[in-house]
CSV table of C-alpha atoms in Angstrom, one decimal:
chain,number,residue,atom,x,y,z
Z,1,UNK,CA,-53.2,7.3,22.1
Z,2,UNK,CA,-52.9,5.6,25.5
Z,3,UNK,CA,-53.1,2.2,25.2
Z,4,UNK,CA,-54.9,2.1,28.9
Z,5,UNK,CA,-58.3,4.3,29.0
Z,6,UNK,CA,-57.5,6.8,31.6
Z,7,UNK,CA,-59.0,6.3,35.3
Z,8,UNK,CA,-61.1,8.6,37.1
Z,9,UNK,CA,-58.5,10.4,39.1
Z,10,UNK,CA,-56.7,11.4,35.9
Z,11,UNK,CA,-60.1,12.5,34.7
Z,12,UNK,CA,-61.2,14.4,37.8
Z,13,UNK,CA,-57.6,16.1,37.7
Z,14,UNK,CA,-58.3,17.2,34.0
Z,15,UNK,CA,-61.6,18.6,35.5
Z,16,UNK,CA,-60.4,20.5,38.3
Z,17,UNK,CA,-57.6,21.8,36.0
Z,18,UNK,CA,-59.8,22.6,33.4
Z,19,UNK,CA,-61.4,25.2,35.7
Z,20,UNK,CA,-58.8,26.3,37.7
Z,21,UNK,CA,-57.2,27.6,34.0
Z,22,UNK,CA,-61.0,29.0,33.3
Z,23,UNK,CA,-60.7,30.9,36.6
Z,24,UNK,CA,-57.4,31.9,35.3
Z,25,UNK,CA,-57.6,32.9,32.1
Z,26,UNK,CA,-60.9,35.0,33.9
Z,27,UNK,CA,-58.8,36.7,35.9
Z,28,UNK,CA,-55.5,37.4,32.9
Z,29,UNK,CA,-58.3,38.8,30.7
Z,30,UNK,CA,-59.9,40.7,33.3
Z,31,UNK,CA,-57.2,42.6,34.2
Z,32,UNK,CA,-56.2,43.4,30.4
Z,33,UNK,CA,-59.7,44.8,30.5
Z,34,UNK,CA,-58.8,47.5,33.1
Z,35,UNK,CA,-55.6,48.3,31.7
Z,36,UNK,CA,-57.2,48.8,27.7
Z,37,UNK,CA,-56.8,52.2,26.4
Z,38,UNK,CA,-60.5,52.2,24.9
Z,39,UNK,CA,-63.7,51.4,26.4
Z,40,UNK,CA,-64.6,49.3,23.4
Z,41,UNK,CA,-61.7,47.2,23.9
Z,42,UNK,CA,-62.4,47.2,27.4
Z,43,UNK,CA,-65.7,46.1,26.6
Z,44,UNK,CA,-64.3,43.4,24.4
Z,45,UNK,CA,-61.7,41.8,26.3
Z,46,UNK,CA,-64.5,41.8,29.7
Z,47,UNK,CA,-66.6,40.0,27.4
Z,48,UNK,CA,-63.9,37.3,26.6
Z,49,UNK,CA,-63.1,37.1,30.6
Z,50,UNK,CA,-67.1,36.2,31.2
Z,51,UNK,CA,-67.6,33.5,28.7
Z,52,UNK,CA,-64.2,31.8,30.7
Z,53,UNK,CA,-66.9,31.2,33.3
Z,54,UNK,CA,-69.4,30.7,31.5
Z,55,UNK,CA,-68.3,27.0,31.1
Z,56,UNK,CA,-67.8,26.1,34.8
Z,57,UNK,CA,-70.7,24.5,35.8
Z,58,UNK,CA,-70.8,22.1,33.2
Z,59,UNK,CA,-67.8,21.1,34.2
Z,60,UNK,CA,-68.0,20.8,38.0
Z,61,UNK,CA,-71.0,19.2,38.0
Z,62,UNK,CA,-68.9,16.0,36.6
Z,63,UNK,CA,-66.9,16.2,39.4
Z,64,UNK,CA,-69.3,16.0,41.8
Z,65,UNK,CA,-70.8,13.2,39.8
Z,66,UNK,CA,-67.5,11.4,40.0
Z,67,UNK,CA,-67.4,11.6,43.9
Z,68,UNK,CA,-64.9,14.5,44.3
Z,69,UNK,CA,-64.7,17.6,46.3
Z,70,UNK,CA,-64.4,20.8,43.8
Z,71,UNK,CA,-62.7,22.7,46.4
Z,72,UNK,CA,-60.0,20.6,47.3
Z,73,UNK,CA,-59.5,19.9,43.8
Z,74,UNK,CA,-58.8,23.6,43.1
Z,75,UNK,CA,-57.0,24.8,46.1
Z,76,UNK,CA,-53.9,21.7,44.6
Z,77,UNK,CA,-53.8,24.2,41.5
Z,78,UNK,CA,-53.9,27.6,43.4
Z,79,UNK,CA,-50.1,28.8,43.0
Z,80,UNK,CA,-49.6,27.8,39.1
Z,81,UNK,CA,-51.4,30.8,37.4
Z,82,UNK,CA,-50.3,33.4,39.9
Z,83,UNK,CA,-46.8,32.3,39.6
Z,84,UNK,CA,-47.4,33.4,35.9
Z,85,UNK,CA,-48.4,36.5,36.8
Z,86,UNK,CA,-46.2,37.5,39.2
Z,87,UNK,CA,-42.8,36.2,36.9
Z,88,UNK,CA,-44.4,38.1,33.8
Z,89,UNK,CA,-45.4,41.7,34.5
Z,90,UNK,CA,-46.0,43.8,31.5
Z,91,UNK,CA,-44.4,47.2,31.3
Z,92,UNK,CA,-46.8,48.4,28.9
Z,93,UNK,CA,-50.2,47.8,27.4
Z,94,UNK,CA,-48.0,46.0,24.5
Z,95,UNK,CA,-46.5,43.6,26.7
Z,96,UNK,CA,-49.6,42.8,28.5
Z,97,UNK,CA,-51.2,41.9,25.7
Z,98,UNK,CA,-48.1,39.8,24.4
Z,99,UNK,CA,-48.3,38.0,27.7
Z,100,UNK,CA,-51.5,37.0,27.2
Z,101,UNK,CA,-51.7,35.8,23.7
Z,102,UNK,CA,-48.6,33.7,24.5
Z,103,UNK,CA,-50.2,32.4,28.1
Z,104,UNK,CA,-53.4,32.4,27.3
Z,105,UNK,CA,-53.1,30.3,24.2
Z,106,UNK,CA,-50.3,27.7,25.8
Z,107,UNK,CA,-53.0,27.0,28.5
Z,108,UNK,CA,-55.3,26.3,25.9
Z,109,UNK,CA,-53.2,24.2,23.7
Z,110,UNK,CA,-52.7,22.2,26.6
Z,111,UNK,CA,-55.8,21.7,27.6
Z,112,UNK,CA,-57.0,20.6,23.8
Z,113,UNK,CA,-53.7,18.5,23.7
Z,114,UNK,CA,-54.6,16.5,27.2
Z,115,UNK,CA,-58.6,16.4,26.6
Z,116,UNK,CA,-57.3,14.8,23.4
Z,117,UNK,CA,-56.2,11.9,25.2
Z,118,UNK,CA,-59.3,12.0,28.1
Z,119,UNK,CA,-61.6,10.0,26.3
Z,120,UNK,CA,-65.2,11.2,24.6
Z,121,UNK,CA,-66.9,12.3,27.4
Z,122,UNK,CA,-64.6,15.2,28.8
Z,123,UNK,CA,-64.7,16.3,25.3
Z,124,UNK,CA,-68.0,16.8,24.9
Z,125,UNK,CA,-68.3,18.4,28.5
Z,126,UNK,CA,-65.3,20.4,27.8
Z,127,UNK,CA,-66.2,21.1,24.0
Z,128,UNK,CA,-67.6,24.5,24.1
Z,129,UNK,CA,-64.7,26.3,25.5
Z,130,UNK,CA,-62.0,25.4,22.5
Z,131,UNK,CA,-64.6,27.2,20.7
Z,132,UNK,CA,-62.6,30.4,20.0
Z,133,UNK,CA,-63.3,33.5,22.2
Z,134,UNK,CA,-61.6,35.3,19.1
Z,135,UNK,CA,-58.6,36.5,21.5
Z,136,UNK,CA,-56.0,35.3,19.0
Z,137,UNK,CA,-57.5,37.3,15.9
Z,138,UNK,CA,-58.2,40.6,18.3
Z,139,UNK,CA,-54.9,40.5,19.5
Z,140,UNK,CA,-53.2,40.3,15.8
Z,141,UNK,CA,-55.7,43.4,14.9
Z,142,UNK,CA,-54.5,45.5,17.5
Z,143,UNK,CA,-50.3,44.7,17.6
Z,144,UNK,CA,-50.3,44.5,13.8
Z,145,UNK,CA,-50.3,48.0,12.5
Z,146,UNK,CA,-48.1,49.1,15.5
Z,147,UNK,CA,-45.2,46.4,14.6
Z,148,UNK,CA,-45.4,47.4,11.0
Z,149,UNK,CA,-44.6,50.9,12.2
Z,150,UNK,CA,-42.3,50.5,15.6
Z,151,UNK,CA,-39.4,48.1,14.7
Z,152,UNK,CA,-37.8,48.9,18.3
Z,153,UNK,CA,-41.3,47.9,19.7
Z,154,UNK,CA,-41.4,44.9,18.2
Z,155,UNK,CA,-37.7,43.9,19.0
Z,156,UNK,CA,-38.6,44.0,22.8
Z,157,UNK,CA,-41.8,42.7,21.9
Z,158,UNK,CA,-39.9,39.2,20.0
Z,159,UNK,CA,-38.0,38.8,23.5
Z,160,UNK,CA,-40.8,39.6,25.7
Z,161,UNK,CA,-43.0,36.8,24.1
Z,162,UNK,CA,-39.7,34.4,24.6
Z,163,UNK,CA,-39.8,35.4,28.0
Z,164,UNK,CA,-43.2,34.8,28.9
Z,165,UNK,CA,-43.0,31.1,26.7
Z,166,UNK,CA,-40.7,30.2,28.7
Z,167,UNK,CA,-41.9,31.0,31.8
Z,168,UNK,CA,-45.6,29.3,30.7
Z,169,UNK,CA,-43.4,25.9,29.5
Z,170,UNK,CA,-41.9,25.9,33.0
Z,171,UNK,CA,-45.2,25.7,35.1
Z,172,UNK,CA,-46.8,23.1,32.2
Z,173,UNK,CA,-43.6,21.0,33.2
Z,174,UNK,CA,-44.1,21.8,37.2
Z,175,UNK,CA,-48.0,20.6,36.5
Z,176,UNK,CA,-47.2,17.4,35.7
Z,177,UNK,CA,-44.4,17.1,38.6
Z,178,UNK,CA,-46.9,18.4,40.8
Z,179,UNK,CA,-49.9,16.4,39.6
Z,180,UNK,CA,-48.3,12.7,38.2
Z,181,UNK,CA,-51.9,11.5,37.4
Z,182,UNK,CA,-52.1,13.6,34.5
Z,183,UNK,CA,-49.6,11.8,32.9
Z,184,UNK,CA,-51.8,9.5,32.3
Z,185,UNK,CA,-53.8,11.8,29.6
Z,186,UNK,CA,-50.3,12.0,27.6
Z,187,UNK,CA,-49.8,10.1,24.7
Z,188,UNK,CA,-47.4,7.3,25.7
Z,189,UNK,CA,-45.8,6.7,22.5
Z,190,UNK,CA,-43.6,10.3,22.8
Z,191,UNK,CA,-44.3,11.3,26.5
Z,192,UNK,CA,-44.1,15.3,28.1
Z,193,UNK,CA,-41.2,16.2,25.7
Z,194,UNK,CA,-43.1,15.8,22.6
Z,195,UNK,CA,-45.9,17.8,23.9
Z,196,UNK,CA,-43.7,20.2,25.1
Z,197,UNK,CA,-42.4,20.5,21.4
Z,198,UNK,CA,-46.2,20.5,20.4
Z,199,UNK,CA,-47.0,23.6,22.4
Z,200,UNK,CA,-43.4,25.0,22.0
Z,201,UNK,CA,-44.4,24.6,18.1
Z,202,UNK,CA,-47.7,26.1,17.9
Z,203,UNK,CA,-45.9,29.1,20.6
Z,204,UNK,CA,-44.0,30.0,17.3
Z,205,UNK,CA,-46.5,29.9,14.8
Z,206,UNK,CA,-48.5,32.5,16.7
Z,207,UNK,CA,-45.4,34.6,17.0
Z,208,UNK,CA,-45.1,34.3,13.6
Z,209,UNK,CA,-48.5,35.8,13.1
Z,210,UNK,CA,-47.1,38.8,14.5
Z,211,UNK,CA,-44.7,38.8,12.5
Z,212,UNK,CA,-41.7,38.2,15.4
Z,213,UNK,CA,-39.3,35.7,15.8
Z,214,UNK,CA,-39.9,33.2,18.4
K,1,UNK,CA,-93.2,60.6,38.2
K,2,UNK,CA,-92.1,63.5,35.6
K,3,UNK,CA,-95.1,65.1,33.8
K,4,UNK,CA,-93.2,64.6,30.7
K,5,UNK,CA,-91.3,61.4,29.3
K,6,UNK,CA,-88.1,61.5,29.0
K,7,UNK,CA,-86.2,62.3,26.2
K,8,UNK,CA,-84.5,60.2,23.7
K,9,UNK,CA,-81.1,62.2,24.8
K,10,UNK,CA,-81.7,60.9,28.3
K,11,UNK,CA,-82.5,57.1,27.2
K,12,UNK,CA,-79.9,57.0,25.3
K,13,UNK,CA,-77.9,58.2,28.0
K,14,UNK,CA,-79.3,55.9,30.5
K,15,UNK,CA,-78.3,53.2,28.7
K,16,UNK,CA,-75.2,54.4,28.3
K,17,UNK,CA,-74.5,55.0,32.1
K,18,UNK,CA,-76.2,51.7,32.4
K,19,UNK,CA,-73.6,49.7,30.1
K,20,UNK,CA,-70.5,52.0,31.7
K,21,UNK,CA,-72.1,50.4,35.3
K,22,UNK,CA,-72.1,47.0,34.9
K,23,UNK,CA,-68.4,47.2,33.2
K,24,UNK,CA,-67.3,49.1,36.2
K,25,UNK,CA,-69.0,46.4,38.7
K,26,UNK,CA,-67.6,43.9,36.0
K,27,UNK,CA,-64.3,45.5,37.2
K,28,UNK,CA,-65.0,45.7,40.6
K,29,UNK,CA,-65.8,42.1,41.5
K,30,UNK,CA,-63.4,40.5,39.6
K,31,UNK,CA,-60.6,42.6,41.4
K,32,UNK,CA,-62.1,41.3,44.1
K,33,UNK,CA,-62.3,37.6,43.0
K,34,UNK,CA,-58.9,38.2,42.5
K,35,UNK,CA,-57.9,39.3,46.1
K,36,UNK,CA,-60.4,36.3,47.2
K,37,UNK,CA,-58.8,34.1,50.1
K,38,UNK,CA,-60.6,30.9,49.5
K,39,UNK,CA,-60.9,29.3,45.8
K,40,UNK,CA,-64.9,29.3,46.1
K,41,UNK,CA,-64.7,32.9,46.8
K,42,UNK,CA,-63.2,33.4,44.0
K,43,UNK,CA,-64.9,31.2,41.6
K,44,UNK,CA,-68.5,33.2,43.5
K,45,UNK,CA,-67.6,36.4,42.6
K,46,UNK,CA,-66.1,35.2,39.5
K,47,UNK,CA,-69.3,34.3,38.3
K,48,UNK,CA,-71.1,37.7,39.5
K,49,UNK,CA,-68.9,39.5,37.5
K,50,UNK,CA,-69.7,37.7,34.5
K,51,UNK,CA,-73.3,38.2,34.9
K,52,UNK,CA,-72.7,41.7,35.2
K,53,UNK,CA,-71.2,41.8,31.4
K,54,UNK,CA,-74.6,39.0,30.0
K,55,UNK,CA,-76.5,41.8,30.2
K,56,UNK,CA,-74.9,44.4,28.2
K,57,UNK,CA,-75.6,43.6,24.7
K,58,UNK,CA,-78.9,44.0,25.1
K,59,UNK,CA,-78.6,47.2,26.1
K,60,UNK,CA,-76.1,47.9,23.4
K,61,UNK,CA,-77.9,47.0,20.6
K,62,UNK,CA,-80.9,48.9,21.5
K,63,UNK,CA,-78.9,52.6,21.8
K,64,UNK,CA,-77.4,51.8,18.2
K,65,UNK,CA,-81.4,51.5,17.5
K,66,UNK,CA,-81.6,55.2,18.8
K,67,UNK,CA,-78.8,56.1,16.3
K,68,UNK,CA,-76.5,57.1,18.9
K,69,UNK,CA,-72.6,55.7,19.3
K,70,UNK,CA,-72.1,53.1,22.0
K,71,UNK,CA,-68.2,54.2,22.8
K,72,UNK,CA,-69.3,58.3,22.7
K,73,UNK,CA,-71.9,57.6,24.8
K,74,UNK,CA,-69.5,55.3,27.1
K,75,UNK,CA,-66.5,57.4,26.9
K,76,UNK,CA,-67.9,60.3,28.4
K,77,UNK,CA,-68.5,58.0,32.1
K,78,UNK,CA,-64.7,57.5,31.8
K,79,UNK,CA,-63.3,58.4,35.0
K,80,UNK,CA,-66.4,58.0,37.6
K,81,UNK,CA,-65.7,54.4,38.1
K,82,UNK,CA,-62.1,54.6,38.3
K,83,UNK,CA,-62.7,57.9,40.9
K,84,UNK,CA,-64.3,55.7,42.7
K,85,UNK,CA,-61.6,52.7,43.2
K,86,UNK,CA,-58.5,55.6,43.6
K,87,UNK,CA,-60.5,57.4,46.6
K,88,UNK,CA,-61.7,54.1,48.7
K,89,UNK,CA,-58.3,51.7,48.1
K,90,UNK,CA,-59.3,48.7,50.6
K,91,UNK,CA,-56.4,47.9,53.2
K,92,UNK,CA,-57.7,44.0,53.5
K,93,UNK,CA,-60.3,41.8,52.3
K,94,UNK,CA,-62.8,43.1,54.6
K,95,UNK,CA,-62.8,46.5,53.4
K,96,UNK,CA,-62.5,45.5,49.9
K,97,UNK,CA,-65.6,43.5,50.8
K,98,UNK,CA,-67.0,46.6,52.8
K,99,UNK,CA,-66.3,48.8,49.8
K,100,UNK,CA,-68.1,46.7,47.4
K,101,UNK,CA,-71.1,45.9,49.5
K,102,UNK,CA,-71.3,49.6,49.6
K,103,UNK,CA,-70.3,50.8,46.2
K,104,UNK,CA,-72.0,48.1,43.9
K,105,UNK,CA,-75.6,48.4,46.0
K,106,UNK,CA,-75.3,52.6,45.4
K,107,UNK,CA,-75.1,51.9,41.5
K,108,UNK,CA,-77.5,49.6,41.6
K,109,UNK,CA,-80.0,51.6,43.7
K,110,UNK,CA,-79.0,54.7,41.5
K,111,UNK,CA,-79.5,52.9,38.1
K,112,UNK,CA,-82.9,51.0,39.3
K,113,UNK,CA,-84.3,54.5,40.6
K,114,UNK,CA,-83.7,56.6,37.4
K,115,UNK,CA,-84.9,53.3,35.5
K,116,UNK,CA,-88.2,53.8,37.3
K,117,UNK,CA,-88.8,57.7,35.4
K,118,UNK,CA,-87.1,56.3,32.0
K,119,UNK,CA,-90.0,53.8,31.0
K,120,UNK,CA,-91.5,50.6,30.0
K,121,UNK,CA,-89.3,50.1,27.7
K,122,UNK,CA,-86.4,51.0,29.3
K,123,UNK,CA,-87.3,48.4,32.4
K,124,UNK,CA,-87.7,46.1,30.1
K,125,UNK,CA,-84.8,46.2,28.9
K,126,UNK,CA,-82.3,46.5,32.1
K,127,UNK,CA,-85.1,44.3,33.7
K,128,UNK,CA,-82.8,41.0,34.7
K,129,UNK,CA,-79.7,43.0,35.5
K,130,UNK,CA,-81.7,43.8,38.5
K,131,UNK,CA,-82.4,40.2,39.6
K,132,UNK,CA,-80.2,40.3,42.5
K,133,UNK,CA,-76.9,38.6,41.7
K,134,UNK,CA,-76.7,37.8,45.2
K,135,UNK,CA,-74.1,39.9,46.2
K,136,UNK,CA,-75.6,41.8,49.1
K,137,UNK,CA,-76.9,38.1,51.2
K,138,UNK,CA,-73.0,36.4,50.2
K,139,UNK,CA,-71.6,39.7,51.8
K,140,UNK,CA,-73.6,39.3,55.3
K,141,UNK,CA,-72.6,35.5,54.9
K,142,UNK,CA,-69.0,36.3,54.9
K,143,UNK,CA,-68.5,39.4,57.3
K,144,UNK,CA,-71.3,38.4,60.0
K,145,UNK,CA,-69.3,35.7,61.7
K,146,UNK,CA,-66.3,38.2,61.8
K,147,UNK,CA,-67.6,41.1,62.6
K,148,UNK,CA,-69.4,39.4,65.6
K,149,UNK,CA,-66.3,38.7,66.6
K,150,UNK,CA,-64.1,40.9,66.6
K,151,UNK,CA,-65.4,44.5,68.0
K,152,UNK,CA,-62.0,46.6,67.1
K,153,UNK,CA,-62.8,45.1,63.3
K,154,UNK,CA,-66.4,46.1,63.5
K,155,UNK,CA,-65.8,50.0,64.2
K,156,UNK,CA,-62.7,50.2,61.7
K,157,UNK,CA,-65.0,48.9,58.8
K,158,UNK,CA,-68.1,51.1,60.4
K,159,UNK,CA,-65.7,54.3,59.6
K,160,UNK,CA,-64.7,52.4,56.1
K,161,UNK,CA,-68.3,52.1,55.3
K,162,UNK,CA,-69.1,55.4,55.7
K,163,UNK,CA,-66.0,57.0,54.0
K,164,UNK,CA,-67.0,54.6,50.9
K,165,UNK,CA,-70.6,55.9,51.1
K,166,UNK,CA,-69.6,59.1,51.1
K,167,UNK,CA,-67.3,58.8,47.9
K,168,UNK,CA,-70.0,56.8,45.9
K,169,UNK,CA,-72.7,59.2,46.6
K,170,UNK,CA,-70.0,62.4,45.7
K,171,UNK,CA,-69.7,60.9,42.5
K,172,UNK,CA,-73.7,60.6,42.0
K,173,UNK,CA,-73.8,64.4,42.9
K,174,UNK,CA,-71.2,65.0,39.9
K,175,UNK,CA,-72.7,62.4,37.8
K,176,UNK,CA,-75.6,64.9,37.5
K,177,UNK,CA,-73.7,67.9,36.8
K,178,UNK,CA,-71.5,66.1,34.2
K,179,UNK,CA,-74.7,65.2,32.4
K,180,UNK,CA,-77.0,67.3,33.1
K,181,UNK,CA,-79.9,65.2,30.8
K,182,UNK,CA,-80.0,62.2,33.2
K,183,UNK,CA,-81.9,65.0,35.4
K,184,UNK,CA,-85.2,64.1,33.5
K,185,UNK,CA,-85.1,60.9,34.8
K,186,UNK,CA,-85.1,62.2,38.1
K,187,UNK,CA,-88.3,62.9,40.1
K,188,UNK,CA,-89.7,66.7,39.0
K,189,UNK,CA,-91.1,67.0,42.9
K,190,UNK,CA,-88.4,66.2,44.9
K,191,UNK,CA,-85.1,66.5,42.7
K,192,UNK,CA,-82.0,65.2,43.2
K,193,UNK,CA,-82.0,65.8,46.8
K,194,UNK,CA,-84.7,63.3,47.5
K,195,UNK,CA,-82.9,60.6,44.8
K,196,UNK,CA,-79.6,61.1,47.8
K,197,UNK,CA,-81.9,60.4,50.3
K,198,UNK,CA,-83.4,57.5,49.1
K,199,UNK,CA,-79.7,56.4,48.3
K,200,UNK,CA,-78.9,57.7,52.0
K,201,UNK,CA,-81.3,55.5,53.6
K,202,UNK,CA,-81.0,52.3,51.2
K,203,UNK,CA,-77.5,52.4,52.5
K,204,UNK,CA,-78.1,52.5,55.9
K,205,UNK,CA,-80.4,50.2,56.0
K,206,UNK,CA,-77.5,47.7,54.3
K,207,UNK,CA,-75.1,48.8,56.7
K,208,UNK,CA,-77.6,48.2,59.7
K,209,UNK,CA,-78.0,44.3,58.5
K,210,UNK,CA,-74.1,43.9,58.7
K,211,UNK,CA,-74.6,45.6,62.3
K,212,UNK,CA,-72.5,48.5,61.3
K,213,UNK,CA,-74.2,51.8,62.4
K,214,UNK,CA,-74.0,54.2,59.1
């Protein structure tokens, strides 16, 4: 634990990146939604996308109780997720839905991980949305019974998820380059590097899951 | 009105046009909140797609009441959606904005006519999908100022409007020939003439408020 509680910038930070990965993580799973082979996992996956923004409000009505401006907030976060995108680019349906159970779920640690450290409050605001959208377990159903089958598939599929790990761990460090106060929400004692290890950790147990080396 | 009610084939398939609609405007507006140029734009449209996907399960749970199978009944609207965005591909944001403005508000005049033969139940049912989203006013919001302004803008996105319009209401025409039973929820006097017309003129009328002749 810190041994300061945090101040309001680093909690307003935590807010605006809270939904600025909501907005995100919208926009990943809405575009695996276009791209799904079925219309019932198309229906799936654009359900998963709306309940990202379902949380929002909650959310930015804090930071306009705390005295800041949404907007500006957001626009400090606009290039992280689109650098994502634009360094990991599925070939296939396969890889895209590697790319996001690796990025979606490294974004999500991190946000459990930080809110860990942001005090009572921005848990509870924030508490809904750790609530699984079940994206983890739909994504095992559907790679499962191809890996079994395809061990070429799941080869690239081992260094495609290394690939887009690495590319997620690079922006989480650039994040807290490019926004210092959130340092301030991580655990003094062990600093970025062990969090990195903790995402970097839970990365490979959900590799694992699919049965691939991380 | 028809002198007979509809059939249980042409609820059922209704609904299912219904469902396939809101996941194709799902589709539509978060492309668009993708492409968005300001972060509020995006987090705005965001949320209008989501509501488009709130509604669905509704709907969903009352065609498996009618012992009919949501993905059939879903998989056979396949391609009109997609027709749609591979014929009018926007060249900026203001004809994505153009084509949307256009294309949503033709669904939405479609499904809201046909609801008006299919029912009580049926509008009870679809009833809050038709609470305006808002779409249509943020639209007017965001091209007004520009189009006042720029005259050469104004007439490129006047021809854009019409070509749009004249996609989306092709692909009502072939709607009706593809399935045939969504013609007893069509007015018996007047046909599906008269349903284009009404489509025809709700149009214009839209265009007409964005000072765009149609």
């Amino acid at each position: 634990m810190t041994q300061h509680a945090p101040s309001s910038a680093a909690i307003a930070e935590y807010y605006g990146l809270f939904i600025y990965a909501s907005m995100g993580s919208f926009n990943l799973l809405a575009q695996d939604a276009a791209n799904a082979p079925s219309i019932r996992d198309r229906m799936t996956l654009s359900r998963m996308a709306a309940a990202e923004i379902g949380e929002i409000e909650r959310v930015e009505d804090r930071i306009v109780a705390g005295g800041r401006d949404v907007d500006v907030l957001l626009e400090s976060y606009r290039d992280l997720m689109s650098d994502f995108l634009l360094r990991a680019v599925p070939r296939d349906w396969w890889e895209r839905l590697v790319r996001t159970y690796v990025g979606y779920h490294v974004l999500q640690d991190l946000l459990q991980d930080l809110a860990g450290q942001a005090g009572e409050t921005v848990q509870e605001v924030t508490h809904g949305t750790f609530a699984s959208i079940g994206h983890a377990d739909w994504t095992v159903a559907q790679l499962e019974p191809v890996l079994a089958a395809e061990s070429q598939l799941s080869a690239r599929l081992a260094l495609w998820g290394r690939r887009v790990a690495g590319e997620a761990l690079t922006l989480v460090r650039r994040l807290f380059v490019d926004h210092p106060v959130l340092l301030e929400l991580v655990e003094e004692d062990d600093g970025v590097s062990a969090l990195m290890g903790r995402l970097q950790a839970a990365h490979s147990r959900r590799l694992t899951r699919l049965g691939l080396a991380s």
